[in-house]
Every structure is written in C-alpha cells, then in structure tokens.
PDB file of C-alpha atoms in Angstrom:
ATOM      1  CA  UNK A   1      19.744  11.629  17.709  1.00 48.00           C
ATOM      2  CA  UNK A   2      22.796  12.642  20.422  1.00 49.00           C
ATOM      3  CA  UNK A   3      22.017  15.036  22.787  1.00 51.00           C
ATOM      4  CA  UNK A   4      24.522  16.968  25.081  1.00 48.00           C
ATOM      5  CA  UNK A   5      23.658  18.282  28.054  1.00 51.00           C
ATOM      6  CA  UNK A   6      25.967  21.327  29.364  1.00 48.00           C
ATOM      7  CA  UNK A   7      24.652  22.549  33.057  1.00 49.00           C
ATOM      8  CA  UNK A   8      26.119  25.742  34.246  1.00 47.00           C
ATOM      9  CA  UNK A   9      24.425  27.237  38.074  1.00 50.00           C
ATOM     10  CA  UNK A  10      20.721  27.885  37.057  1.00 57.00           C
ATOM     11  CA  UNK A  11      21.323  27.170  33.521  1.00 57.00           C
ATOM     12  CA  UNK A  12      21.442  24.096  31.519  1.00 57.00           C
ATOM     13  CA  UNK A  13      21.705  24.235  27.473  1.00 54.00           C
ATOM     14  CA  UNK A  14      20.679  20.857  26.224  1.00 55.00           C
ATOM     15  CA  UNK A  15      22.636  20.621  22.007  1.00 53.00           C
ATOM     16  CA  UNK A  16      20.687  17.669  20.079  1.00 56.00           C
ATOM     17  CA  UNK A  17      22.847  16.473  17.658  1.00 55.00           C
ATOM     18  CA  UNK A  18      21.449  14.475  13.996  1.00 61.00           C
ATOM     19  CA  UNK A  19      21.787  11.748  12.503  1.00 59.00           C
ATOM     20  CA  UNK A  20      23.808  14.661   9.968  1.00 63.00           C
ATOM     21  CA  UNK A  21      25.618  16.565  12.770  1.00 61.00           C
ATOM     22  CA  UNK A  22      22.996  19.012  12.388  1.00 62.00           C
ATOM     23  CA  UNK A  23      21.854  20.819  16.305  1.00 62.00           C
ATOM     24  CA  UNK A  24      20.119  23.106  17.973  1.00 61.00           C
ATOM     25  CA  UNK A  25      20.624  24.903  20.550  1.00 65.00           C
ATOM     26  CA  UNK A  26      17.675  25.592  23.747  1.00 76.00           C
ATOM     27  CA  UNK A  27      18.323  27.285  26.468  1.00 86.00           C
ATOM     28  CA  UNK A  28      17.075  26.408  29.661  1.00 90.00           C
ATOM     29  CA  UNK A  29      16.211  28.043  32.971  1.00 94.00           C
ATOM     30  CA  UNK A  30      15.605  26.676  36.354  1.00 94.00           C
ATOM     31  CA  UNK A  31      13.336  28.326  38.897  1.00 95.00           C
ATOM     32  CA  UNK A  32      12.203  27.793  42.272  1.00 96.00           C
ATOM     33  CA  UNK A  33       8.293  26.607  42.002  1.00 97.00           C
ATOM     34  CA  UNK A  34       8.635  29.184  45.382  1.00 97.00           C
ATOM     35  CA  UNK A  35       7.761  32.737  41.847  1.00 97.00           C
ATOM     36  CA  UNK A  36       4.426  30.551  41.280  1.00 96.00           C
ATOM     37  CA  UNK A  37       1.502  31.411  43.283  1.00 96.00           C
ATOM     38  CA  UNK A  38      -0.383  28.243  45.275  1.00 96.00           C
ATOM     39  CA  UNK A  39      -2.939  29.774  42.363  1.00 93.00           C
ATOM     40  CA  UNK A  40      -1.145  28.376  39.117  1.00 92.00           C
ATOM     41  CA  UNK A  41       0.202  25.401  41.358  1.00 94.00           C
ATOM     42  CA  UNK A  42      -3.050  24.149  41.486  1.00 93.00           C
ATOM     43  CA  UNK A  43      -3.782  25.145  38.271  1.00 91.00           C
ATOM     44  CA  UNK A  44      -0.891  23.198  37.091  1.00 92.00           C
ATOM     45  CA  UNK A  45      -1.976  19.902  38.620  1.00 92.00           C
ATOM     46  CA  UNK A  46      -5.618  19.653  38.014  1.00 93.00           C
ATOM     47  CA  UNK A  47      -5.186  20.293  34.238  1.00 90.00           C
ATOM     48  CA  UNK A  48      -4.386  18.398  31.637  1.00 88.00           C
ATOM     49  CA  UNK A  49      -1.559  19.844  29.896  1.00 85.00           C
ATOM     50  CA  UNK A  50      -3.806  20.524  27.171  1.00 83.00           C
ATOM     51  CA  UNK A  51      -5.659  23.429  28.490  1.00 81.00           C
ATOM     52  CA  UNK A  52      -2.624  24.728  29.760  1.00 79.00           C
ATOM     53  CA  UNK A  53      -1.903  28.347  28.276  1.00 73.00           C
ATOM     54  CA  UNK A  54       1.318  27.620  26.875  1.00 80.00           C
ATOM     55  CA  UNK A  55       2.690  23.879  25.982  1.00 86.00           C
ATOM     56  CA  UNK A  56       4.339  22.507  29.013  1.00 89.00           C
ATOM     57  CA  UNK A  57       4.369  19.400  31.125  1.00 90.00           C
ATOM     58  CA  UNK A  58       4.840  18.377  34.464  1.00 91.00           C
ATOM     59  CA  UNK A  59       8.168  17.850  35.625  1.00 89.00           C
ATOM     60  CA  UNK A  60       8.524  14.362  37.709  1.00 88.00           C
ATOM     61  CA  UNK A  61       6.430  15.092  40.666  1.00 88.00           C
ATOM     62  CA  UNK A  62       8.589  18.305  41.583  1.00 89.00           C
ATOM     63  CA  UNK A  63       7.212  20.687  39.446  1.00 93.00           C
ATOM     64  CA  UNK A  64       7.191  21.995  35.639  1.00 95.00           C
ATOM     65  CA  UNK A  65       8.755  22.769  32.393  1.00 93.00           C
ATOM     66  CA  UNK A  66       7.544  25.550  29.581  1.00 92.00           C
ATOM     67  CA  UNK A  67       7.803  26.643  26.225  1.00 90.00           C
ATOM     68  CA  UNK A  68       8.924  30.003  26.595  1.00 90.00           C
ATOM     69  CA  UNK A  69       6.086  32.195  25.298  1.00 79.00           C
ATOM     70  CA  UNK A  70       7.433  35.214  24.064  1.00 76.00           C
ATOM     71  CA  UNK A  71       4.093  37.049  22.863  1.00 76.00           C
ATOM     72  CA  UNK A  72       2.499  35.852  25.918  1.00 68.00           C
ATOM     73  CA  UNK A  73       5.357  36.713  27.991  1.00 66.00           C
ATOM     74  CA  UNK A  74       4.754  40.400  26.914  1.00 68.00           C
ATOM     75  CA  UNK A  75       1.574  40.807  26.590  1.00 67.00           C
ATOM     76  CA  UNK A  76       0.287  39.856  30.017  1.00 60.00           C
ATOM     77  CA  UNK A  77      -1.862  42.324  31.058  1.00 58.00           C
ATOM     78  CA  UNK A  78      -4.431  41.337  33.879  1.00 56.00           C
ATOM     79  CA  UNK A  79      -4.298  37.886  32.972  1.00 71.00           C
ATOM     80  CA  UNK A  80      -4.662  34.879  35.212  1.00 79.00           C
ATOM     81  CA  UNK A  81      -1.357  33.993  36.199  1.00 85.00           C
ATOM     82  CA  UNK A  82       0.643  36.290  35.998  1.00 87.00           C
ATOM     83  CA  UNK A  83       3.043  34.394  38.058  1.00 92.00           C
ATOM     84  CA  UNK A  84       4.252  32.246  35.651  1.00 90.00           C
ATOM     85  CA  UNK A  85       3.667  35.231  32.776  1.00 87.00           C
ATOM     86  CA  UNK A  86       6.229  37.370  33.834  1.00 90.00           C
ATOM     87  CA  UNK A  87       8.781  34.182  34.424  1.00 93.00           C
ATOM     88  CA  UNK A  88       8.303  33.750  31.071  1.00 91.00           C
ATOM     89  CA  UNK A  89       9.001  37.999  30.926  1.00 90.00           C
ATOM     90  CA  UNK A  90      12.445  37.372  32.696  1.00 93.00           C
ATOM     91  CA  UNK A  91      13.077  34.420  30.766  1.00 93.00           C
ATOM     92  CA  UNK A  92      12.240  36.067  27.101  1.00 91.00           C
ATOM     93  CA  UNK A  93      14.550  38.864  27.647  1.00 91.00           C
ATOM     94  CA  UNK A  94      17.045  36.884  28.700  1.00 91.00           C
ATOM     95  CA  UNK A  95      17.643  34.800  25.770  1.00 89.00           C
ATOM     96  CA  UNK A  96      15.984  31.028  27.319  1.00 91.00           C
ATOM     97  CA  UNK A  97      13.893  29.521  25.440  1.00 89.00           C
ATOM     98  CA  UNK A  98      12.576  27.092  28.386  1.00 91.00           C
ATOM     99  CA  UNK A  99      11.973  27.446  32.197  1.00 93.00           C
ATOM    100  CA  UNK A 100      11.849  24.551  34.554  1.00 94.00           C
ATOM    101  CA  UNK A 101       9.620  25.234  38.201  1.00 96.00           C
ATOM    102  CA  UNK A 102      11.296  22.777  40.104  1.00 93.00           C
ATOM    103  CA  UNK A 103      10.405  22.898  43.417  1.00 92.00           C
ATOM    104  CA  UNK A 104      14.583  22.128  44.788  1.00 89.00           C
ATOM    105  CA  UNK A 105      16.004  25.810  43.255  1.00 90.00           C
ATOM    106  CA  UNK A 106      16.603  28.643  44.739  1.00 92.00           C
ATOM    107  CA  UNK A 107      14.193  31.228  44.727  1.00 94.00           C
ATOM    108  CA  UNK A 108      15.606  34.494  41.955  1.00 91.00           C
ATOM    109  CA  UNK A 109      15.898  38.198  43.925  1.00 93.00           C
ATOM    110  CA  UNK A 110      14.528  39.439  40.458  1.00 92.00           C
ATOM    111  CA  UNK A 111      10.950  37.290  40.950  1.00 95.00           C
ATOM    112  CA  UNK A 112       8.383  37.818  43.890  1.00 94.00           C
ATOM    113  CA  UNK A 113       7.918  34.950  45.724  1.00 96.00           C
ATOM    114  CA  UNK A 114       4.919  33.375  46.666  1.00 95.00           C
TER     115      UNK A 114
END
C-alpha cells in the first residue's frame, strides 16, 4: 500500500492507495491540546485506549489522535468530557473524520480553551 500525505494549514489529507490503485481519503483536523480540559487529559493519560469513549490513541508524547464518532459528537448531552465531544462535533460538522490533538498547534478561536 502506498500512502500520500497532503498538508496545509490545520488540515491533513492522507490518501491510501492499495495494490489495485483504489484509494480512500481521510480528512484530519489538527487541534491544540489546549482545547482539552485537565480532567480529560488526565483520563486519556491514565487509562488504556480500550477504556476510552471512542477509537483513538496517543500521538507520541505530544497528544492524541481520534476517529471522529459523529453519533457521539452530536449527542453528548451531559456526559463527561464535553470538551472532547464539542471538538468532535466541530470536526464532524466540517467533514473531518480524524482529530489530532497536539501540543504544538495553535488554539482555534471557535473552540473553548482550558
């Protein structure tokens, strides 16, 4: 499988090509870890990924990457980690399938900073 990565400010598109030339395109939104509360960060650092609320994992020592769960994003209600779900809703509303929270990214004005 070949992988092509196209980057622009705050957006990354990864195209995976299989042996037959078929491809899939994923949109990745890069956000600052400052959009996650201290409680959410503590949970992510102290719990195994299988205990997380959605598919994701650590991104080196600087952040986390998640698949955007659209159903959860728009139905977060009063659940814990509203900061995470609001970020999911923000990404899903704009057509992103993945979110990378990285401590080197600048905060977005449209999302809360903690």
